[in-house]
PDB file of C-alpha atoms and ligand atoms in Angstrom:
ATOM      1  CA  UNK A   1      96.871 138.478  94.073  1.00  0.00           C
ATOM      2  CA  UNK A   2      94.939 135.466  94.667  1.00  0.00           C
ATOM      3  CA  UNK A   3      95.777 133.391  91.560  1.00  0.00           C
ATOM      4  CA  UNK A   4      99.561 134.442  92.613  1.00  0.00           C
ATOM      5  CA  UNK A   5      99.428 133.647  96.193  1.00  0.00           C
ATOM      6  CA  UNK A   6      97.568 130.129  95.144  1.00  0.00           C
ATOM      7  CA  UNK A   7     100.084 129.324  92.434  1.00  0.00           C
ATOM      8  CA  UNK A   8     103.356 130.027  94.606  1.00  0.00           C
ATOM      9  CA  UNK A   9     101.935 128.483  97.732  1.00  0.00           C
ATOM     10  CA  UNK A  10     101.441 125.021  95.574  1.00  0.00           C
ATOM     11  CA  UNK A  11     105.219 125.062  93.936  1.00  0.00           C
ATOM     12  CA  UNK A  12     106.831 125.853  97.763  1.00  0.00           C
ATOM     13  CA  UNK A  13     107.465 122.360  98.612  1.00  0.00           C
ATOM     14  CA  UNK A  14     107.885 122.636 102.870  1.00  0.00           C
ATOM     15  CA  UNK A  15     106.522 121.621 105.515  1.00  0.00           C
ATOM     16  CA  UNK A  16     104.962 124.890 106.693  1.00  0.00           C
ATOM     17  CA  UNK A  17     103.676 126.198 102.904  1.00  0.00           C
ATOM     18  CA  UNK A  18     101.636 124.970 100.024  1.00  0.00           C
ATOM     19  CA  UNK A  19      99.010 123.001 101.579  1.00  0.00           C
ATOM     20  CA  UNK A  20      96.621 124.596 103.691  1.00  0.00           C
ATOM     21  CA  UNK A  21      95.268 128.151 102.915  1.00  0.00           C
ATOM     22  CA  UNK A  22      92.688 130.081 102.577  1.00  0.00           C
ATOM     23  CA  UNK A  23      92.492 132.737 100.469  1.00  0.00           C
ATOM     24  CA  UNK A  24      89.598 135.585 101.132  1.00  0.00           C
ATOM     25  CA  UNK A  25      88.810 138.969  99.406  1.00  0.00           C
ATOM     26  CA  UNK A  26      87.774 140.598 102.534  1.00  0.00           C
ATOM     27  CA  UNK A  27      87.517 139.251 106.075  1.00  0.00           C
ATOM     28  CA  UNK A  28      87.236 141.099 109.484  1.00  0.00           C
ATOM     29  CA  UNK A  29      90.766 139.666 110.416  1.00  0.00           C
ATOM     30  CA  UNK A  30      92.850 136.832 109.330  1.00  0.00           C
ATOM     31  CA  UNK A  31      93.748 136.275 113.404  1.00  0.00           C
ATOM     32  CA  UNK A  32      90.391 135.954 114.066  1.00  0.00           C
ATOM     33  CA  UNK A  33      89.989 133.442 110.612  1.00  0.00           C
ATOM     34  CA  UNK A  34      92.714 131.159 111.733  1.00  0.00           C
ATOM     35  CA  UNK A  35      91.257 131.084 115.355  1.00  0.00           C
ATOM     36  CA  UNK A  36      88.220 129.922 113.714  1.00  0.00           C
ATOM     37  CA  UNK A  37      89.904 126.890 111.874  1.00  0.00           C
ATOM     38  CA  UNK A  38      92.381 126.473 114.743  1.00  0.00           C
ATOM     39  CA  UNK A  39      88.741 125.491 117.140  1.00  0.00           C
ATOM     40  CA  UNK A  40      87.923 123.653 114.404  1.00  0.00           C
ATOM     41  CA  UNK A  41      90.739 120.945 114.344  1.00  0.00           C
ATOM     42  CA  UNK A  42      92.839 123.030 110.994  1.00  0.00           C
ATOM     43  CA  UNK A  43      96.328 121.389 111.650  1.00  0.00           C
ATOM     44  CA  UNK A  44      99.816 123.263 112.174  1.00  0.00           C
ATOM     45  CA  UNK A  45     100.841 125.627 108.934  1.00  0.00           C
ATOM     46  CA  UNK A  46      97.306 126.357 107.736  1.00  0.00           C
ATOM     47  CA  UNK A  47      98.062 130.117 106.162  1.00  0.00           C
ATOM     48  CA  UNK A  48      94.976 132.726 105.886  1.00  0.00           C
ATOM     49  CA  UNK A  49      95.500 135.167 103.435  1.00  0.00           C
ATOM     50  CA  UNK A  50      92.867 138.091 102.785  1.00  0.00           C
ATOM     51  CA  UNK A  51      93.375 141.232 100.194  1.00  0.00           C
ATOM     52  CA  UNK A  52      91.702 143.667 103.179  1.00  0.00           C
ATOM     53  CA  UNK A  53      90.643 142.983 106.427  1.00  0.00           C
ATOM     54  CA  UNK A  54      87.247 144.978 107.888  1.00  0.00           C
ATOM     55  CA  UNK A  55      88.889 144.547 111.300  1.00  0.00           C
ATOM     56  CA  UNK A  56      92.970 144.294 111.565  1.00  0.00           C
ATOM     57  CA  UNK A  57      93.983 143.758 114.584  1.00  0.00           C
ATOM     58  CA  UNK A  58      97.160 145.304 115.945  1.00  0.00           C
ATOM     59  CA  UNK A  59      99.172 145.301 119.463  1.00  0.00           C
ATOM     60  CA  UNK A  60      97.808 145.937 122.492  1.00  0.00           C
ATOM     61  CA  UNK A  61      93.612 146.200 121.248  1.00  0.00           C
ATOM     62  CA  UNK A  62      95.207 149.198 118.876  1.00  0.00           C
ATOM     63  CA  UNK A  63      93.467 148.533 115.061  1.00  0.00           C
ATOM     64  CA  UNK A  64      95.392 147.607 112.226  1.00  0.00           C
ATOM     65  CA  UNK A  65      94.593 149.881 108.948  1.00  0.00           C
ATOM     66  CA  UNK A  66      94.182 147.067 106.241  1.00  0.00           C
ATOM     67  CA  UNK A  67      92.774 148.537 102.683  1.00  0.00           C
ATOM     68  CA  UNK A  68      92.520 146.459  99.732  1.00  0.00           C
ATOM     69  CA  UNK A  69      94.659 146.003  97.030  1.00  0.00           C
ATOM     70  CA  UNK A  70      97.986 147.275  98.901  1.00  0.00           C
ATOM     71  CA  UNK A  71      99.507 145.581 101.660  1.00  0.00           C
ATOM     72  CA  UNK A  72      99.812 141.750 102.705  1.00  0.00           C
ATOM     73  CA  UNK A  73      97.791 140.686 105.768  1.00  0.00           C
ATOM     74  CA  UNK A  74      98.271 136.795 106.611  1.00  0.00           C
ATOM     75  CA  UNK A  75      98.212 134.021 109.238  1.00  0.00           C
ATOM     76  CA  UNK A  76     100.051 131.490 110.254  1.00  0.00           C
ATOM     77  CA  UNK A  77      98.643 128.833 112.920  1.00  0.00           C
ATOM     78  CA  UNK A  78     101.170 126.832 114.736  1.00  0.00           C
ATOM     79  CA  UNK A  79     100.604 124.018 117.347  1.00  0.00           C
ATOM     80  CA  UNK A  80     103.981 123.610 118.920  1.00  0.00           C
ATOM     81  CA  UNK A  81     104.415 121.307 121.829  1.00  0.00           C
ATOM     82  CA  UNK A  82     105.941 123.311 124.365  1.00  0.00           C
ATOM     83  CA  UNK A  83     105.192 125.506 127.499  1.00  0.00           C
ATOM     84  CA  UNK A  84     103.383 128.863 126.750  1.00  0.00           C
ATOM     85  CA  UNK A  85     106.052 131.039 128.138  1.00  0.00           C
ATOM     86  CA  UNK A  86     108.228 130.040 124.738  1.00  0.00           C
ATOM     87  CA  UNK A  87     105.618 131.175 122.287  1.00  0.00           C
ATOM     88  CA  UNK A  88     106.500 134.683 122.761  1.00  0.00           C
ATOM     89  CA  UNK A  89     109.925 134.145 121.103  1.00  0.00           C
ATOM     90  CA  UNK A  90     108.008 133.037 117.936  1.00  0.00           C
ATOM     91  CA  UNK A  91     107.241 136.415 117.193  1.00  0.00           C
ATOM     92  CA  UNK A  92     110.427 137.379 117.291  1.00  0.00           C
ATOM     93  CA  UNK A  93     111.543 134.349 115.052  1.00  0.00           C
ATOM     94  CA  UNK A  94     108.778 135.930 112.655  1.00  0.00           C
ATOM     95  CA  UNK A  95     110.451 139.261 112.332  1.00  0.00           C
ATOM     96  CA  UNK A  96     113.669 137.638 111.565  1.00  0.00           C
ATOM     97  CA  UNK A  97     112.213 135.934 108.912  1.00  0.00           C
ATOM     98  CA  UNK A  98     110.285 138.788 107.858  1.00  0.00           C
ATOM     99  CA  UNK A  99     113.147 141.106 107.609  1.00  0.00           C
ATOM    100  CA  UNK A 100     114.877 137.774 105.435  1.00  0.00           C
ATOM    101  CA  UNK A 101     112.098 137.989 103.190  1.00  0.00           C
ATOM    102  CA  UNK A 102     112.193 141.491 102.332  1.00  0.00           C
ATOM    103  CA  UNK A 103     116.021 141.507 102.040  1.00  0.00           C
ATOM    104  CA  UNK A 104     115.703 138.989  99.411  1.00  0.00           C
ATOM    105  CA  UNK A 105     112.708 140.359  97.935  1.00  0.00           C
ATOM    106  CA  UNK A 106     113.351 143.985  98.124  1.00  0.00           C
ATOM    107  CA  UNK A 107     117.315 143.547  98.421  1.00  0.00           C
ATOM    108  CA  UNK A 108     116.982 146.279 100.990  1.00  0.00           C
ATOM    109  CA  UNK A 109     118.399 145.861 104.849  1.00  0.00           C
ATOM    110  CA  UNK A 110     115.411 146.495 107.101  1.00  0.00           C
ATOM    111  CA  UNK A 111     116.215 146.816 110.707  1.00  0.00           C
ATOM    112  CA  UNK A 112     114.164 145.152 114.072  1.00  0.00           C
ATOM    113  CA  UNK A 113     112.394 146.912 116.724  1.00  0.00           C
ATOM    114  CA  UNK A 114     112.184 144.637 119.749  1.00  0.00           C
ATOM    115  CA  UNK A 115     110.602 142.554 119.622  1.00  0.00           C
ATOM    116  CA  UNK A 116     108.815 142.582 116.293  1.00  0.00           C
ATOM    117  CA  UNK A 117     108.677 145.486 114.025  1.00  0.00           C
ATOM    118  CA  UNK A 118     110.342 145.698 111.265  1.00  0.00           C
ATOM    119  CA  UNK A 119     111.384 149.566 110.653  1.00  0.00           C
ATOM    120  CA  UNK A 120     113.012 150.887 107.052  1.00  0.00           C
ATOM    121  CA  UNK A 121     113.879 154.099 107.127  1.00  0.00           C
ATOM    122  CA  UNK A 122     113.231 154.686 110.529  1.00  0.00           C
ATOM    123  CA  UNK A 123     109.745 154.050 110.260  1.00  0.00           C
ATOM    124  CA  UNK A 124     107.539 150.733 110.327  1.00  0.00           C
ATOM    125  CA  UNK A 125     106.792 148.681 107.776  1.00  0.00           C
ATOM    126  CA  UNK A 126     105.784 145.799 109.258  1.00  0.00           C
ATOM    127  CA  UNK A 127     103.308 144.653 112.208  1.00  0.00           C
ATOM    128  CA  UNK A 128     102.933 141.291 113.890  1.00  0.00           C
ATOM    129  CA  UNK A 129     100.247 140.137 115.671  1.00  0.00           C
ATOM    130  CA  UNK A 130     100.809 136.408 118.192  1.00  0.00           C
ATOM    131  CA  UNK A 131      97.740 135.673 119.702  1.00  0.00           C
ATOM    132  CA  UNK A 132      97.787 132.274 121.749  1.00  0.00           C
ATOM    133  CA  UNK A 133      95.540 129.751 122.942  1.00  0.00           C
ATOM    134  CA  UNK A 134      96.510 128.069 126.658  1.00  0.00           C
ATOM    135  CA  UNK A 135      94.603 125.146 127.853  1.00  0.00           C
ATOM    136  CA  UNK A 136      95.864 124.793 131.509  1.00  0.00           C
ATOM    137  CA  UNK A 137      99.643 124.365 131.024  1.00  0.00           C
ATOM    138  CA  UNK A 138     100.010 123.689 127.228  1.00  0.00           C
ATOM    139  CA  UNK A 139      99.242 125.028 124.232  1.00  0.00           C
ATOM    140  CA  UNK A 140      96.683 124.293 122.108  1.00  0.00           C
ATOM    141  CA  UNK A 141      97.795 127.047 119.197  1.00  0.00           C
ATOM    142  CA  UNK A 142      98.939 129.729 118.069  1.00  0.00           C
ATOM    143  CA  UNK A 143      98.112 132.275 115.787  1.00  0.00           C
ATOM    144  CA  UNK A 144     100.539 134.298 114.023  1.00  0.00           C
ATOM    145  CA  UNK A 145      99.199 137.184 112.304  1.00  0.00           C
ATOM    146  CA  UNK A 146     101.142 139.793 110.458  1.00  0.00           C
ATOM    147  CA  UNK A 147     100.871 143.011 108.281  1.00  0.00           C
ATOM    148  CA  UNK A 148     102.962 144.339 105.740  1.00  0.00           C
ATOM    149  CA  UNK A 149     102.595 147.613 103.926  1.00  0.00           C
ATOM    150  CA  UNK A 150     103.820 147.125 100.901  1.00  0.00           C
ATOM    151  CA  UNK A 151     102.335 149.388  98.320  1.00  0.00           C
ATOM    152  CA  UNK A 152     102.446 153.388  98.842  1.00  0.00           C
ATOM    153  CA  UNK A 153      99.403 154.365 100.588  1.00  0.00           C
ATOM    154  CA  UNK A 154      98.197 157.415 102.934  1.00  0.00           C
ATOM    155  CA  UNK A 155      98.502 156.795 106.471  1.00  0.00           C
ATOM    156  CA  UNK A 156      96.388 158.213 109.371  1.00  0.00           C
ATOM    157  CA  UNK A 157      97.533 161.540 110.569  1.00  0.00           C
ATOM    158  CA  UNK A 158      99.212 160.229 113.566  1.00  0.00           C
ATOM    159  CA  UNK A 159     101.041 157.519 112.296  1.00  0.00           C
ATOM    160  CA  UNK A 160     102.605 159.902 109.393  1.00  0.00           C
ATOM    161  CA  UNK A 161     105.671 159.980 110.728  1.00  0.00           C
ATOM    162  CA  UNK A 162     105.825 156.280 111.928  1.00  0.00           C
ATOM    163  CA  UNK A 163     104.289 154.475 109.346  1.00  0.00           C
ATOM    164  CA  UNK A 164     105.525 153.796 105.916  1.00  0.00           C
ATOM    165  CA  UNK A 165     105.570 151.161 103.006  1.00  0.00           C
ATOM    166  CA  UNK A 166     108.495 149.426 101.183  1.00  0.00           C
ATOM    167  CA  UNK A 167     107.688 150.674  97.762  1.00  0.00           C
ATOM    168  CA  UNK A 168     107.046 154.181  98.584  1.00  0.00           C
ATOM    169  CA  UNK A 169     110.917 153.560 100.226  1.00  0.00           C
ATOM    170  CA  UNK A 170     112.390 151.687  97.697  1.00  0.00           C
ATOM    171  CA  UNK A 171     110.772 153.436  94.897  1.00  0.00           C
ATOM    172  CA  UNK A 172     110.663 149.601  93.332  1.00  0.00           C
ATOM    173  CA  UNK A 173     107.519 147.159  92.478  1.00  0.00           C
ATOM    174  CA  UNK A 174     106.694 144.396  94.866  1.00  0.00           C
ATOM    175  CA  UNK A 175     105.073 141.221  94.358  1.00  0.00           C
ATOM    176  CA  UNK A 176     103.026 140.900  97.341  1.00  0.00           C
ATOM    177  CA  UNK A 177     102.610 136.522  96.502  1.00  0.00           C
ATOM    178  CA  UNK A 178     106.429 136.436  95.924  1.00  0.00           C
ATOM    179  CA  UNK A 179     106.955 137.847  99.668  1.00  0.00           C
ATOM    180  CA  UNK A 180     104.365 136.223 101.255  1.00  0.00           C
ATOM    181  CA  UNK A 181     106.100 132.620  99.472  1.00  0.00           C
ATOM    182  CA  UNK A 182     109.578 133.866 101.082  1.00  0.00           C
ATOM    183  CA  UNK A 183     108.487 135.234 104.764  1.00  0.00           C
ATOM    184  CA  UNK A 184     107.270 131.433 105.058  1.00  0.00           C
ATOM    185  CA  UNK A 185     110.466 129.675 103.362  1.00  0.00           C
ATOM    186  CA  UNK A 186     112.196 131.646 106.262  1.00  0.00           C
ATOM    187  CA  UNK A 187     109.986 130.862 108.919  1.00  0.00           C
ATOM    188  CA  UNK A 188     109.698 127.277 107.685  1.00  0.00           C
ATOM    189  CA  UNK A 189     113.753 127.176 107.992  1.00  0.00           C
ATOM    190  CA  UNK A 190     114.009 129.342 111.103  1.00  0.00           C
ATOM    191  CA  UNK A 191     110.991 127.527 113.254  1.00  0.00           C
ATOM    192  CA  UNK A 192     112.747 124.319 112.512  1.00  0.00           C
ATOM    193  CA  UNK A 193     116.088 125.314 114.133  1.00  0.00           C
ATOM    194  CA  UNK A 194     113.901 126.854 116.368  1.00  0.00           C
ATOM    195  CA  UNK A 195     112.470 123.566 117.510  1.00  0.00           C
ATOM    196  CA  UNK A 196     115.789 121.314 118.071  1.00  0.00           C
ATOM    197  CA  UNK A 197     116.595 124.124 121.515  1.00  0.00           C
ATOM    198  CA  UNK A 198     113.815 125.423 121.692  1.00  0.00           C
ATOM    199  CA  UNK A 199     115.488 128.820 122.613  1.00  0.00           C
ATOM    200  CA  UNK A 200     116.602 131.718 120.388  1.00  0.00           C
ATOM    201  CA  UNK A 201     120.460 130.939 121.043  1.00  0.00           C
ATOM    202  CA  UNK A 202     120.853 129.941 116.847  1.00  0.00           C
ATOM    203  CA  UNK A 203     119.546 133.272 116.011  1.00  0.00           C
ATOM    204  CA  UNK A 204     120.592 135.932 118.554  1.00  0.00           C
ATOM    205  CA  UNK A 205     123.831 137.670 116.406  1.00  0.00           C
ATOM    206  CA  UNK A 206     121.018 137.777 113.539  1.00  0.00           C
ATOM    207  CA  UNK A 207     118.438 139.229 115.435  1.00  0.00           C
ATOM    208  CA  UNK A 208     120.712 141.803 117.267  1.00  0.00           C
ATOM    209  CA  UNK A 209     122.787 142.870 114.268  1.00  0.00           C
ATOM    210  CA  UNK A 210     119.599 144.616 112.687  1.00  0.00           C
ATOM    211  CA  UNK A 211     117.672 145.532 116.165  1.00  0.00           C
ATOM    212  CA  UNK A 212     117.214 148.798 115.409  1.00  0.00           C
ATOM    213  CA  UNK A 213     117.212 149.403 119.347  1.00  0.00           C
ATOM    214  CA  UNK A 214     121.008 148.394 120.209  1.00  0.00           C
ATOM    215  CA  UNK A 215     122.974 150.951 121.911  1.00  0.00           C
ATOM    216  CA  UNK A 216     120.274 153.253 121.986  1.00  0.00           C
ATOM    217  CA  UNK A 217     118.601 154.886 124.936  1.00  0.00           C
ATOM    218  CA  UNK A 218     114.777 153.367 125.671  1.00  0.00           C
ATOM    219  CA  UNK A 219     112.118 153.918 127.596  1.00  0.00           C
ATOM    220  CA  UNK A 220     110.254 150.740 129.025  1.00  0.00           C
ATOM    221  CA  UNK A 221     106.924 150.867 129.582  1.00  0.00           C
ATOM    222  CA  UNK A 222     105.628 148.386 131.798  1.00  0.00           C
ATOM    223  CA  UNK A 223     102.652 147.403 133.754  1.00  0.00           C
ATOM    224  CA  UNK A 224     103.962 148.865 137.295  1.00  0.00           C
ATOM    225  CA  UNK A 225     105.533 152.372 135.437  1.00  0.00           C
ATOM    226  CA  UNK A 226     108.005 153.613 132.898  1.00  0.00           C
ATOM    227  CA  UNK A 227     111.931 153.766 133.054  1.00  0.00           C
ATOM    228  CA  UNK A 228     114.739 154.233 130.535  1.00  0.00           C
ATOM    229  CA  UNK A 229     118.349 152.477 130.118  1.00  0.00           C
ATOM    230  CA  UNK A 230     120.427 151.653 127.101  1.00  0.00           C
ATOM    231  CA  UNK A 231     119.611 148.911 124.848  1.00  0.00           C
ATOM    232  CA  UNK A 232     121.808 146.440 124.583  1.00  0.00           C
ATOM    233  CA  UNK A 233     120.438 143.106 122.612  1.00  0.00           C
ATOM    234  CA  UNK A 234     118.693 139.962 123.449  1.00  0.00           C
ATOM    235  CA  UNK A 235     119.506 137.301 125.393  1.00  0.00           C
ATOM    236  CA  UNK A 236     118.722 133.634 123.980  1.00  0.00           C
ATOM    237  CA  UNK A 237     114.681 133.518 125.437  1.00  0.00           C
ATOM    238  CA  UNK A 238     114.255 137.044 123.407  1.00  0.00           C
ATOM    239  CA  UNK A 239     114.075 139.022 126.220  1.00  0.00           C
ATOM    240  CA  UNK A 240     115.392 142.885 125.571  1.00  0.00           C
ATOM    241  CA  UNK A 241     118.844 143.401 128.217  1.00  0.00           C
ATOM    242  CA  UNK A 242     118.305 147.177 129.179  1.00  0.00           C
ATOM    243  CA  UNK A 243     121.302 148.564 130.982  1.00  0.00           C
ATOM    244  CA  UNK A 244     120.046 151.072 133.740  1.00  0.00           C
ATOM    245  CA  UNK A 245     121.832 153.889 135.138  1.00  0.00           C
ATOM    246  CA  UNK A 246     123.322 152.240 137.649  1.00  0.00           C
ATOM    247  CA  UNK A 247     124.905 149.652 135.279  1.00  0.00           C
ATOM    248  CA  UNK A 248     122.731 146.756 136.621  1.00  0.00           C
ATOM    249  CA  UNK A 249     120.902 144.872 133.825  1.00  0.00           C
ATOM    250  CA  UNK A 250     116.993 144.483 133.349  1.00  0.00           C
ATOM    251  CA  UNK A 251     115.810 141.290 131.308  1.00  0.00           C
ATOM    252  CA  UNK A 252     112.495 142.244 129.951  1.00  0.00           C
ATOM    253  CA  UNK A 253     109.971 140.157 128.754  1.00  0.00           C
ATOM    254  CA  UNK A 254     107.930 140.733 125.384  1.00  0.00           C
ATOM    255  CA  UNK A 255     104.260 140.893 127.425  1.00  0.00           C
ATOM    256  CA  UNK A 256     102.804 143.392 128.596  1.00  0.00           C
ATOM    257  CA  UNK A 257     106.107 145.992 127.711  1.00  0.00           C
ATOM    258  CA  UNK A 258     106.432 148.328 125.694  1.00  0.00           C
ATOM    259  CA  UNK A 259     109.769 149.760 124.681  1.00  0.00           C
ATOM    260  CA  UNK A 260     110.099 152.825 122.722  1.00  0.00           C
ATOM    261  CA  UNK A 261     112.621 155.560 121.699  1.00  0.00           C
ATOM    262  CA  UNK A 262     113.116 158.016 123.796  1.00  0.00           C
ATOM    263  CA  UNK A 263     113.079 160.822 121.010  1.00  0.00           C
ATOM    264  CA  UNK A 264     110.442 158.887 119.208  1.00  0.00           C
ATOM    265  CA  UNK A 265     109.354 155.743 117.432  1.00  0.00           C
ATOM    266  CA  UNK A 266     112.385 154.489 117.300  1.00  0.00           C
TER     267      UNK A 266
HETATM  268  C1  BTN B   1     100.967 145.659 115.453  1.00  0.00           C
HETATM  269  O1  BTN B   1     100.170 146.347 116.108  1.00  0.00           O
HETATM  270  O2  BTN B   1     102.110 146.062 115.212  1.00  0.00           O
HETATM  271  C2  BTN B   1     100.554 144.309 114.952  1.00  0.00           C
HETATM  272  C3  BTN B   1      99.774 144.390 113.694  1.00  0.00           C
HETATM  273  C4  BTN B   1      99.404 143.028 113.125  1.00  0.00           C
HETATM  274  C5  BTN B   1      98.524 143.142 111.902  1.00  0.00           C
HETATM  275  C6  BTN B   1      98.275 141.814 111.250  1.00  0.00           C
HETATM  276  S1  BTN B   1      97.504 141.974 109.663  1.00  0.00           S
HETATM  277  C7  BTN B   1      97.229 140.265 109.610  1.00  0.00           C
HETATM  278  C8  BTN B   1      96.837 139.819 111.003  1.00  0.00           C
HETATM  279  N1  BTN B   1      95.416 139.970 111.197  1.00  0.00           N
HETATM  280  C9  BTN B   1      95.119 140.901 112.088  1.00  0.00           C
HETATM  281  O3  BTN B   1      93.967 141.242 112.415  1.00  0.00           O
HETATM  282  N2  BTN B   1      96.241 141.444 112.578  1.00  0.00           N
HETATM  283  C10 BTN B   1      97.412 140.834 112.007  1.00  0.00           C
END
């Protein structure tokens, strides 16, 4: 993979890709890599790629399974020069581009759970990870880490009927370089609309025509306890709108939520 990530990451000619990456075998996690460099002055669009991670890191302290030789587990490190309460809609402008990628890649629809993973089948295919670094009121960067099963693989017994990988779905080869190359033309085009409104406005009818959460009943688990409404899209800061039983309408914030099905993952 290395030789093909290297090789496609030089021909992309953006802003974002074919300068700065670093390409590893192994590493404990490429979050905690690009942390590393981001401390250590790496500018905005270094990419850390690694063929397994000893340590994936998912959501909420969970782990994030990451053999060798299967899936694609990358960074992205960002320094964007705006408050901290917009970075969370970066991971949402990830999963669009993610689910872009794939389409093109695959040429299979994939769907969006809010905020950020992408589900085929019903099941998820894709994890991202946005860890962020605050200095009093501004951001210094942020870290954009995500995992993508790719090749078929067994997963642990309790993410069996959660879990899954796009060629086990699609019953078609993947390059894992070739993706990796397109989820960053996408993000490359996608953070630079971003950046003119800073707001999610260009992007909402995208985003909510493959959340795989619209219309559907969901159960929001926050902080202070656990309710359910109906899903019923974003709004243009990438907040879910949940309508609740009695019709009034609850904005909530990709923190510390968590939204799930209420008859199961999704
Ligand atoms: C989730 O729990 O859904 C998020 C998973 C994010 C996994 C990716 S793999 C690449 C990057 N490095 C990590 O340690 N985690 C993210």
């Amino acid at each position: 993979m290395k030789s093909r990530i290297l090789a496609l990451m030089q021909e992309s000619e953006g802003y974002l890709s074919g300068k700065k990456l670093e390409y590893h075998d192994s590493l404990e996690s490429t979050n905690v890599r690009a942390k590393i460099l981001a401390e250590e002055g790496a500018p905005e669009g270094m990419l850390v790629v690694a063929d397994a991670q000893t340590a994936g890191r998912g959501r909420r302290g969970r782990s994030w399974a990451s053999p060798a030789g299967k899936n694609l587990y990358f960074s992205l490190l960002l320094r964007p020069n705006f408050v901290p309460d917009k970075a969370p809609m970066l991971t949402l402008l990830m999963a669009l581009s993610v689910q872009e990628a794939i389409e093109e890649v695959c040429g299979c629809a994939t769907e969006i759970k809010w905020p950020n993973d992408i589900v085929l089948n019903g099941k998820k295919v894709t994890g991202i990870l946005t860890e962020m670094n605050v200095q009093s009121d501004y951001i210094d960067n942020v870290v954009i880490g995500v995992g993508v099963n790719v090749k078929a693989q067994e997963f642990a017994p309790e993410l069996i009927d959660k879990a899954a990988s796009l060629e086990a779905e699609i019953k078609k080869s993947i390059s894992r370089a070739l993706l990796l190359q397109k989820i960053i033309k996408h993000f490359e085009k996608n953070y630079a609309s971003f950046l003119k409104q800073l707001d999610l406005s260009p992007f909402m009818e995208r985003y909510n025509a493959c959340l795989v959460n619209l219309g559907r009943e969901v159960q929001v688990l926050e902080p202070a306890g656990t309710y359910c409404g109906i899903a019923e899209g974003i709004n243009e800061k990438g907040e879910l709108l949940v309508r609740m039983p009695d019709g009034q309408i609850k904005e909530i914030y990709a923190g510390e939520v968590s939204v799930r099905g209420v008859y199961g993952y999704v």
